[in-house]
Every structure is written in structure tokens, then in C-alpha cells.
CSV table of C-alpha atoms and ligand atoms in Angstrom, one decimal:
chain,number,residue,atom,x,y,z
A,1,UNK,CA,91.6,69.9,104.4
A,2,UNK,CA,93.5,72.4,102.5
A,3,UNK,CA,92.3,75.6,102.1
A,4,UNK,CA,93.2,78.4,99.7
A,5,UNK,CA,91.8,81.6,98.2
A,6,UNK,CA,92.0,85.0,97.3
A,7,UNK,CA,91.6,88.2,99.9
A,8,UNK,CA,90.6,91.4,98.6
A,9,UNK,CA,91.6,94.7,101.2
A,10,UNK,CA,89.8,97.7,100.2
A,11,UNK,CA,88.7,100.7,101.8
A,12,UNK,CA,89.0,104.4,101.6
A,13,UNK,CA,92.6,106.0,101.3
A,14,UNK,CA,95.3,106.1,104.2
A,15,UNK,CA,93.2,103.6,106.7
A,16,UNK,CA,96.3,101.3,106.5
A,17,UNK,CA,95.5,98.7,103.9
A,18,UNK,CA,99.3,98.3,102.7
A,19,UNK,CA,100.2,98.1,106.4
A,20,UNK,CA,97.8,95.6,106.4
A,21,UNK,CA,99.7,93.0,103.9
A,22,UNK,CA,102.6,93.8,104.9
A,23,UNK,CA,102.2,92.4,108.4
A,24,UNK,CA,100.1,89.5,107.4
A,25,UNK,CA,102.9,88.5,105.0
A,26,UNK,CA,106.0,89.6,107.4
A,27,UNK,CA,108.0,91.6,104.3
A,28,UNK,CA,107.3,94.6,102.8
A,29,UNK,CA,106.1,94.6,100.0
A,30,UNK,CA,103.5,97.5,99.8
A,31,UNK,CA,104.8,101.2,100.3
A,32,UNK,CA,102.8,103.3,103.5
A,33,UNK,CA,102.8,106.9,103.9
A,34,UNK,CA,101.1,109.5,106.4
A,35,UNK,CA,99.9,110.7,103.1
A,36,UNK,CA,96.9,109.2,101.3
A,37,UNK,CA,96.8,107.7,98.0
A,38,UNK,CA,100.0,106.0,98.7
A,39,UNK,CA,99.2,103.0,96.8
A,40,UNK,CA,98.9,103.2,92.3
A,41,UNK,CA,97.7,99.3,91.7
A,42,UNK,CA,97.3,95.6,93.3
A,43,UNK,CA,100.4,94.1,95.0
A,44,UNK,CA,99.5,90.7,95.3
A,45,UNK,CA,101.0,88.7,98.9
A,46,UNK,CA,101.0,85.3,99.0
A,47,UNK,CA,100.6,83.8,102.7
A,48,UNK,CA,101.9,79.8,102.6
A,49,UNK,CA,101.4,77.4,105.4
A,50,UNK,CA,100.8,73.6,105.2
A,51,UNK,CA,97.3,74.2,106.0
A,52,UNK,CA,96.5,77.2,104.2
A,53,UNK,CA,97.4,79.5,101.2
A,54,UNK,CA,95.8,82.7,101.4
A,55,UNK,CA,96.5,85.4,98.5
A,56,UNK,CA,96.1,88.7,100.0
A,57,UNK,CA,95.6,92.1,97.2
A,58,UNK,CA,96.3,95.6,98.3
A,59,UNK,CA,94.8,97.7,96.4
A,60,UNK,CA,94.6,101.6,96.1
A,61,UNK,CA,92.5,103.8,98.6
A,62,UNK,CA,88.9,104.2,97.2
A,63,UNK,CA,88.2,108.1,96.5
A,64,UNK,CA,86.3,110.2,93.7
A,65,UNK,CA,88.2,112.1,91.6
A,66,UNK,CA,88.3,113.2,88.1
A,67,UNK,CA,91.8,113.1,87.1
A,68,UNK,CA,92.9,110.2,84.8
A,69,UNK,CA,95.4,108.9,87.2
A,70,UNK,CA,92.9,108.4,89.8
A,71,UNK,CA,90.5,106.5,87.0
A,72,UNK,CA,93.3,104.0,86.3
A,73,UNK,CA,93.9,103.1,90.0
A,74,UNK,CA,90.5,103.3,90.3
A,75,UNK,CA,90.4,100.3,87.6
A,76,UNK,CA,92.8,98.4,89.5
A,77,UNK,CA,90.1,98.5,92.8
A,78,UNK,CA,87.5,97.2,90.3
A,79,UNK,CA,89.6,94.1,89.1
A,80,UNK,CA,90.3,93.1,92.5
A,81,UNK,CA,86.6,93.0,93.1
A,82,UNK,CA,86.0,91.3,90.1
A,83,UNK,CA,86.8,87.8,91.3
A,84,UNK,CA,87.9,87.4,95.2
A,85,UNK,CA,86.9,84.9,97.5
A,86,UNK,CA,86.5,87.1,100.7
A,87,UNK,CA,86.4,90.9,101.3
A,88,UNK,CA,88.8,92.8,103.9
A,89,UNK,CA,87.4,96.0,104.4
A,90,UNK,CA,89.5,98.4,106.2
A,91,UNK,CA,88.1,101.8,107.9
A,92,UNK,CA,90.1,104.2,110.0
A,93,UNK,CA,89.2,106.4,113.0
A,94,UNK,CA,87.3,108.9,110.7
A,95,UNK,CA,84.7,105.7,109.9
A,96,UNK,CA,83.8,107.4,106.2
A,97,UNK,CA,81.5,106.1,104.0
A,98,UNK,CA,80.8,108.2,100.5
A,99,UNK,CA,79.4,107.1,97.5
A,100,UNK,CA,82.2,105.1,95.9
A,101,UNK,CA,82.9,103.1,98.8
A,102,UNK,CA,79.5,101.9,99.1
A,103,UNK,CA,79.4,101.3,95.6
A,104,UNK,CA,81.8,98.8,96.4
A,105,UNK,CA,79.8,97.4,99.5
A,106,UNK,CA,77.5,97.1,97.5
A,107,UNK,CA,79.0,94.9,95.1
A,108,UNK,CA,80.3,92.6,97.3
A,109,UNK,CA,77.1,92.0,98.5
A,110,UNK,CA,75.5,91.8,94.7
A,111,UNK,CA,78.2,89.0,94.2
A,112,UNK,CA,77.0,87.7,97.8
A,113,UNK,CA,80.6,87.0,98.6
A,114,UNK,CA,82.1,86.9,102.3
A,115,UNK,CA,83.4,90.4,104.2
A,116,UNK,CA,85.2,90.8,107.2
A,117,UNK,CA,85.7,94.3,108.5
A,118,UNK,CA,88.8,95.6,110.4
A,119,UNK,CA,88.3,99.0,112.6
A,120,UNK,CA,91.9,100.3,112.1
A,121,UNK,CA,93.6,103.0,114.2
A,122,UNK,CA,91.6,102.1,117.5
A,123,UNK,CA,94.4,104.0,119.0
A,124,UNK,CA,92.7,107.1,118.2
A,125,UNK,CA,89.3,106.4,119.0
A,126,UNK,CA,87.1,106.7,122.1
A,127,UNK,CA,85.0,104.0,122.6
A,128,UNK,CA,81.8,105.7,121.4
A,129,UNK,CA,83.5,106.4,118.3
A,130,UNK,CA,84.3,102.8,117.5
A,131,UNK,CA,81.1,101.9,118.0
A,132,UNK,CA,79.5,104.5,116.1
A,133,UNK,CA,81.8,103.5,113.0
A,134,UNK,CA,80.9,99.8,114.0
A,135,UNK,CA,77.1,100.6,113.5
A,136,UNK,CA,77.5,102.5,110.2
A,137,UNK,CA,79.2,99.7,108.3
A,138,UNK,CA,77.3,97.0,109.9
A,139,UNK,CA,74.0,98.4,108.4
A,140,UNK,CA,75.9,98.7,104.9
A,141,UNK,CA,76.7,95.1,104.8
A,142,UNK,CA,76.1,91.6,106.7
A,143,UNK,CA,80.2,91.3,107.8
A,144,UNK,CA,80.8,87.8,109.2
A,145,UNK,CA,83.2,89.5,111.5
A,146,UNK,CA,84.1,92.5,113.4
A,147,UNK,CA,87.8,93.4,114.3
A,148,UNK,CA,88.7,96.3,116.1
A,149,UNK,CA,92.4,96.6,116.2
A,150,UNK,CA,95.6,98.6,115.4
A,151,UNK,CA,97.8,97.2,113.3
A,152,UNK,CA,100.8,98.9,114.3
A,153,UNK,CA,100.4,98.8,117.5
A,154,UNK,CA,98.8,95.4,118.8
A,155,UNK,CA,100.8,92.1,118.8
A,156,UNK,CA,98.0,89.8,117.6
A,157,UNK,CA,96.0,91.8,115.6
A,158,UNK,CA,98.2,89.4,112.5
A,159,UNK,CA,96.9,86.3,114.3
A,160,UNK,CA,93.1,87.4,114.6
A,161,UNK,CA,92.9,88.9,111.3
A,162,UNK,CA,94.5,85.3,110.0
A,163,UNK,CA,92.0,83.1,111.6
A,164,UNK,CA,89.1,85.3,110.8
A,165,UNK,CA,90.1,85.5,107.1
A,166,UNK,CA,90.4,81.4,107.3
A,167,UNK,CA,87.0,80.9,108.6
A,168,UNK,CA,85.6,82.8,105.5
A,169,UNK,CA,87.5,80.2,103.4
A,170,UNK,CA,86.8,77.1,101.4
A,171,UNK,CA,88.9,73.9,100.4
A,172,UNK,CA,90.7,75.1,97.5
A,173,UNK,CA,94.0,74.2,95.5
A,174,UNK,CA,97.8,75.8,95.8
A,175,UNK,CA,97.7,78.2,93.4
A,176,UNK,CA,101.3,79.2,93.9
A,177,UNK,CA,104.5,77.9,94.2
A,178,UNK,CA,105.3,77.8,98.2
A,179,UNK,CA,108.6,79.7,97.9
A,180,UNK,CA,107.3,83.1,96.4
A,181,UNK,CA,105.2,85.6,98.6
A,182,UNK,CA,104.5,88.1,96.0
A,183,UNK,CA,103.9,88.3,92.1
A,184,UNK,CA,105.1,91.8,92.0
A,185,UNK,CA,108.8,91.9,90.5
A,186,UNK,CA,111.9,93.1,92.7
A,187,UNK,CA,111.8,95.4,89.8
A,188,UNK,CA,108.7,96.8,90.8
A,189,UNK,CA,109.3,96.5,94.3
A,190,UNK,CA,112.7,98.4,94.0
A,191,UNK,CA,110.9,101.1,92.2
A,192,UNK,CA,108.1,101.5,94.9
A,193,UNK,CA,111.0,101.3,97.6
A,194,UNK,CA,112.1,105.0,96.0
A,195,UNK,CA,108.8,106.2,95.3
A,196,UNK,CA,108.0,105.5,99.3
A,197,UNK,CA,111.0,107.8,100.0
A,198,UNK,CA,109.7,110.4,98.1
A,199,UNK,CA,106.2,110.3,99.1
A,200,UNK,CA,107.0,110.7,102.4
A,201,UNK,CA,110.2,113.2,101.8
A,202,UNK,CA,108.6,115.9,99.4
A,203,UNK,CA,105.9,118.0,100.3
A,204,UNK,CA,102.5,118.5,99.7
A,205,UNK,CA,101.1,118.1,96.0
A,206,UNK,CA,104.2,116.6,94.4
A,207,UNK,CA,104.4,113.3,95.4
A,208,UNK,CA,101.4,113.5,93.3
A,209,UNK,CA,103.2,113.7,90.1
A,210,UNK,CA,106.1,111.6,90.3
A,211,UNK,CA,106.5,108.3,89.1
A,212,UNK,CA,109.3,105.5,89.7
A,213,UNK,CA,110.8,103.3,87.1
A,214,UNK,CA,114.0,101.2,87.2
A,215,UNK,CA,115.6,101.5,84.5
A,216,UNK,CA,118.2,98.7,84.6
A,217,UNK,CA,118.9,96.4,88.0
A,218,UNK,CA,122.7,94.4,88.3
A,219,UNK,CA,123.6,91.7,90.4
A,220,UNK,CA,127.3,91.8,91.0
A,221,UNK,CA,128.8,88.6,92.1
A,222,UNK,CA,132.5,89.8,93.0
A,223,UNK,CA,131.6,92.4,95.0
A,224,UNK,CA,128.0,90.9,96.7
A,225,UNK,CA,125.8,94.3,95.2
A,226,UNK,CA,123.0,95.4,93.3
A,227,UNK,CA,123.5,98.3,91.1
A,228,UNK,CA,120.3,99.7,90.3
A,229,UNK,CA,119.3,102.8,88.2
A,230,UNK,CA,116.2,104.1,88.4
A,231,UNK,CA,114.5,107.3,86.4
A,232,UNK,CA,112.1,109.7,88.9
A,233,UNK,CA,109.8,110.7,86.4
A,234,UNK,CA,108.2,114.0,86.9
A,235,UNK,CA,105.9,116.1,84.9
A,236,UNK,CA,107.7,119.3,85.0
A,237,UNK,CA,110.8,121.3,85.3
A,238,UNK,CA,109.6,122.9,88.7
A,239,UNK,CA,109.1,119.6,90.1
A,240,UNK,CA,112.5,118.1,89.0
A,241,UNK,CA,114.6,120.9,90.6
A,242,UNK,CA,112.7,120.4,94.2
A,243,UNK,CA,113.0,116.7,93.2
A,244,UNK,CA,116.5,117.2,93.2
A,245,UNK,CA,116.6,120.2,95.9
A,246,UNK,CA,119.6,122.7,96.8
A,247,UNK,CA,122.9,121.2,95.5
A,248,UNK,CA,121.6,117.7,95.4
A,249,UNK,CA,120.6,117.7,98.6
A,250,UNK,CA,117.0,116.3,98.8
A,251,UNK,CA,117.7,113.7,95.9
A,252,UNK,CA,120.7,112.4,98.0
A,253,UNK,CA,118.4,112.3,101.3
A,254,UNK,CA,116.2,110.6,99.1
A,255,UNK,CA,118.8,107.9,97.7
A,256,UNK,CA,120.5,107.3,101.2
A,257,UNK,CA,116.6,106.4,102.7
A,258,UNK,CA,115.7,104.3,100.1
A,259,UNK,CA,119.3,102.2,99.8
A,260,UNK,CA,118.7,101.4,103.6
A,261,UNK,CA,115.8,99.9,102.6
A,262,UNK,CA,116.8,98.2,99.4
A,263,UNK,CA,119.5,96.3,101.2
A,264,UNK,CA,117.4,95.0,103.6
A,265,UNK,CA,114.6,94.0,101.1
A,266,UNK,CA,117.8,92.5,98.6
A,267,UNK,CA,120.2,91.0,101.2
A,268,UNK,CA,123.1,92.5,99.4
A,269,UNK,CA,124.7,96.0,99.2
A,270,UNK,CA,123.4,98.6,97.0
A,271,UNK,CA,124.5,101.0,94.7
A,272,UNK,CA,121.8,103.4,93.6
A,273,UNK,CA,121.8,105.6,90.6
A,274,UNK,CA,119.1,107.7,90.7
A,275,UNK,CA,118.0,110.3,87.5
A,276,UNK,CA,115.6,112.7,87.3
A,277,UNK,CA,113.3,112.7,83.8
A,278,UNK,CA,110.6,115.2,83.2
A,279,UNK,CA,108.0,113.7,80.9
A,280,UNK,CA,105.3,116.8,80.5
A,281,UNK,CA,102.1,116.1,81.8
A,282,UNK,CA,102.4,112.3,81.9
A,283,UNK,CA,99.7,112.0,84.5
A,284,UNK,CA,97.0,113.0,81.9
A,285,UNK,CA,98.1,110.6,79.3
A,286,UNK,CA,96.6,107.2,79.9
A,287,UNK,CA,99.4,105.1,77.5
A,288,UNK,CA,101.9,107.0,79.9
A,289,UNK,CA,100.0,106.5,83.6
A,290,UNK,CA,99.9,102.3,83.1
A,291,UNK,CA,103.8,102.3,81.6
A,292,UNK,CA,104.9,104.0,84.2
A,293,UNK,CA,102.8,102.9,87.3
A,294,UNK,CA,102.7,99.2,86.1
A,295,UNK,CA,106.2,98.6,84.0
A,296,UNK,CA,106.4,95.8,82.1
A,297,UNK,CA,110.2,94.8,83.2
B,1,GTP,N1,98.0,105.6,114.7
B,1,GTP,C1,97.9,104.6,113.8
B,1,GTP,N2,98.4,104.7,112.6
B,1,GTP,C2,98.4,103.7,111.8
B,1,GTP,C3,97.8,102.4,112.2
B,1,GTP,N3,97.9,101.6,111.1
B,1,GTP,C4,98.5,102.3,110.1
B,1,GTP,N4,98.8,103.5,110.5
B,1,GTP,C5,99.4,104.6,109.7
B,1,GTP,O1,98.5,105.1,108.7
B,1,GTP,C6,99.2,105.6,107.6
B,1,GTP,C7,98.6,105.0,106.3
B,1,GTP,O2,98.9,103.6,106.2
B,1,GTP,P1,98.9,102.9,104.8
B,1,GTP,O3,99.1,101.5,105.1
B,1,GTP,O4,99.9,103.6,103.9
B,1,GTP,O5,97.4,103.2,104.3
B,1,GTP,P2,96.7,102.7,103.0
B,1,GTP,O6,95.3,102.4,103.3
B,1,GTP,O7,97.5,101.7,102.3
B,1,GTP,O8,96.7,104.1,102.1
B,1,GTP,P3,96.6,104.3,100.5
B,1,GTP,O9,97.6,103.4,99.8
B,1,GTP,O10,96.9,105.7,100.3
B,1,GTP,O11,95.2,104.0,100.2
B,1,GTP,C8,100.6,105.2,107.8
B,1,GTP,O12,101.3,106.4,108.2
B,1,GTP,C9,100.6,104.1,108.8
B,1,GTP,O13,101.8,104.0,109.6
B,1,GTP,C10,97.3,102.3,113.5
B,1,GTP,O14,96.9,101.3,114.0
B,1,GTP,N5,97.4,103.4,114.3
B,2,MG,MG1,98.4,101.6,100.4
């Protein structure tokens, strides 16, 4: 019997949900930072075997907020929960449950669907403390299993998590071709490459307020590399000069970190061009926030 469906990760911000996919699917596709609120919208990771096909969706850390950007990733959780077959809840040693993620418990049970729960980060937990999260999301929601693991750290949480998400599964059809492992563009990937580099380069607020966007993406044949430019876009003249930092130096750090990773993600050599574009207040302008966290290339 074949089995197939779609697996839905949610849970608050920074419990490891984009670590999450990206070891179940072995590439990464999904951008992780020690800061929350990493993730903007859905990556989709496609998971073949000749057995299964499993299609696992990161999606952005569930918080309240009242800025617009936070509403529009907030739109992106909601679609993911719209139609899923199974439920991966993730927590994280500080076990938190506020209003908008039991909201969301709560409508994965209205839409009586399965949920498996993961206890990230058990590297940083006593004992008590696992069980005390354990008990708190146990009486939020009937989850047909419990996993208590660290997922960089332990060598089969990839294995468990796999077999657990399987038994939640159905027969079902391949919905995808068995050579792709993402829907997400290299465009898109490339651009979330840099924006990982920056998240986790810049400090504090800033990160915040930038936005990725590649602007135009070369293969060159005769000399086996990709030129790629891409446009940081940031929302203010302040921002673009720390962007760019003393004589070039932080957007050079920046480039060097993220052409590492581009030419292990491409398989080629890489030649980045990277420009810095302020577009004033673009974080406030809905039009703007889905153009430029969600390009159509
Ligand atoms: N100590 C520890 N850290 C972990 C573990 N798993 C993930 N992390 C770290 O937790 C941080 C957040 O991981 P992400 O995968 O970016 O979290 P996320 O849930 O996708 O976050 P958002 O996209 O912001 O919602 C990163 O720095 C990870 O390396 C773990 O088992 N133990
Ligand atoms: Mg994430």
C-alpha cells in the first residue's frame, strides 16, 4: 500500500520547526536562526520513497502581534491548517502555550484531524520539565504520539519522527514528481540563503526589516558558475548603512557566508552581487510585504 499526504509543523517561534524539515528531507531548504521569527511563509519539502510520499510545510512561528508583516505570515500558518492530513506540533524547552497557539490546537481538533507532538530541545530540560510540558499539551489535544527529542543533537530522532508521521497516514496518490523535494524556487531558496546570513549576522531589531529578493540568477556554462544578484531591501537609510557596515565590511561578511552556502546548495561556483535598496516603510505596506517575502520569479 502506498501511502501519501500532507504534514503540517507548527508551533510557536524558534522551537526548531525549519530544523525540523530540513532534517527530515536531508537539504536545506528552510533558513534557522537563534533568533525567532526566522521563517516569512510555507516552504513545502517533499519526502519520496517507494513506499511513501510525505509532504512536509514549515511554516512561520505562531505569535500575536499587531504589525502587518506579522498578519501576513500569520496568513500563511492559517493556509497550512486549512487542508493537511496530520499535525506536527513542535514545542521547545519553554513548553508555551498562549492564546494563538491554542487557537490553532484547537482547530486541528475542530477539523478532528491527526497530531503528533515533538518535545524539542530536550537537551535543556530536566526531566520534570519535560514532563510538565508533556502534561500541558496533552490536556490541550488527544496527540496520537509523544516524541521527546532533540533534533540537532540525536541520530534517530529523523527515523522516529518518520515512522510516527507514517502511522498517522492513509493510502493516498503521488502527488509529485519523485525527483523534486521542494516547490519553493532556487530563486527563492537563493534569496532565503542571504536573508539567513543576515538574520543571524545583524543585530537585534533589524533583521526585522530587511527583505531578500533576487533580482536576476545566471548559469554560466564555460566557466561552471552562477551569477546571482540579489537586492537587500531595507526600510530605511539607517538600516542600509549598518546593512552595509564600515567600508563594506559587514555586507562583504555577509556575501562571503552566504556564497559558502550557495555553492553547496547549487553544486557550482558562485558569484554574488549583492545591492542594498531602501524601500521606506515596506513592512507596513501589505502590496509590498507579499512581493517581497513571496516573489513571483
Ligand atoms: N539546543 C538545541 N537547539 C536547537 C535544537 N533544535 C533546534 N535548535 C536551535 O533552535 C534555533 C531555532 O531553530 P529554527 O529551526 O530556526 O526554529 P523555527 O521554529 O523554525 O523558528 P521560526 O522560523 O522563527 O518560527 C536554532 O538556533 C536551532 O539551531 C535542539 O534540539 N537543541
Ligand atoms: Mg523557521
Amino acid at each position: 500500500m502506498f501511502k501519501s499526504g500532507f504534514a503540517t509543523i507548527i508551533g510557536k517561534p524558534n522551537v526548531g520547526k525549519s530544523t525540523l524539515i530540513n532534517l527530515l528531507i536531508g537539504e536545506k531548504l528552510a533558513i534557522t536562526s537563534y533568533k525567532p521569527q526566522a521563517t516569512r511563509k510555507t516552504v513545502f519539502g517533499i519526502l519520496n520513497s517507494d513506499e511513501y510520499q510525505i509532504i512536509f510545510i514549515d511554516t512561520p512561528g505562531i505569535h500575536i502581534s499587531n504589525k502587518r508583516l506579522d498578519s501576513v505570515m500569520g496568513s500563511y500558518i492559517d493556509k497550512a491548517l486549512d487542508d493537511f492530513d496530520v499535525a506536527i506540533v513542535l514545542t521547545d524547552n519553554q513548553g508555551i502555550i498562549d492564546e494563538q497557539l491554542e487557537f490553532y490546537l484547537n482547530k486541528i481538533k475542530e477539523k478532528n484531524k491527526k497530531a503528533i507532538l515533538i518535545i524539542n530541545k530536550i537537551d535543556l530540560m530536566t526531566k520534570e520539565k519535560i514532563k510538565e510540558i508533556k502534561e500541558l499539551f496533552a490536556s490541550k489535544l488527544d496527540f496520537k504520539d509523544i516524541i521527546e527529542t532533540s533534533l540537532t543533537n540525536s541520530k534517530d530522532a529523523r527515523k522516529t519522527i518518520i515512522t510516527s508521521v507514517l502511522n498517522c497516514l492513509n493510502e493516498g496518490p503521488k502527488y509529485y514528481e519523485d525527483d523534486i523535494i521542494s516547490t519553493e524556487t532556487e530563486r527563492f531558496i537563493v534569496s532565503e540563503i542571504i536573508r539567513e546570513k543576515i538574520m543571524n549576522s545583524i543585530a537585534k531589531e533589524i533583521p526585522y526589516h530587511i527583505a531578500v529578493v533576487v533580482d536576476e540568477m545566471k548559469y554560466r556554462k564555460e566557466k561552471d558558475l552562477h551569477y546571482i544578484k540579489a537586492n537587500i531591501i531595507v526600510e530605511r537609510r539607517s538600516h542600509k548603512m549598518i546593512v552595509i557596515g564600515e567600508r563594506g565590511k559587514m555586507i562583504k561578511e555577509i556575501g562571503r557566508l552566504a556564497r559558502m552556502d550557495l555553492e553547496n546548495f547549487l553544486k557550482t561556483k558562485v558569484f554574488l552581487d549583492l545591492w542594498v535598496k531602501i524601500r521606506e516603510g515596506w513592512t507596513k505596506k501589505e502590496m509590498l510585504i507579499k512581493e517581497y517575502i513571496n516573489p513571483k520569479y
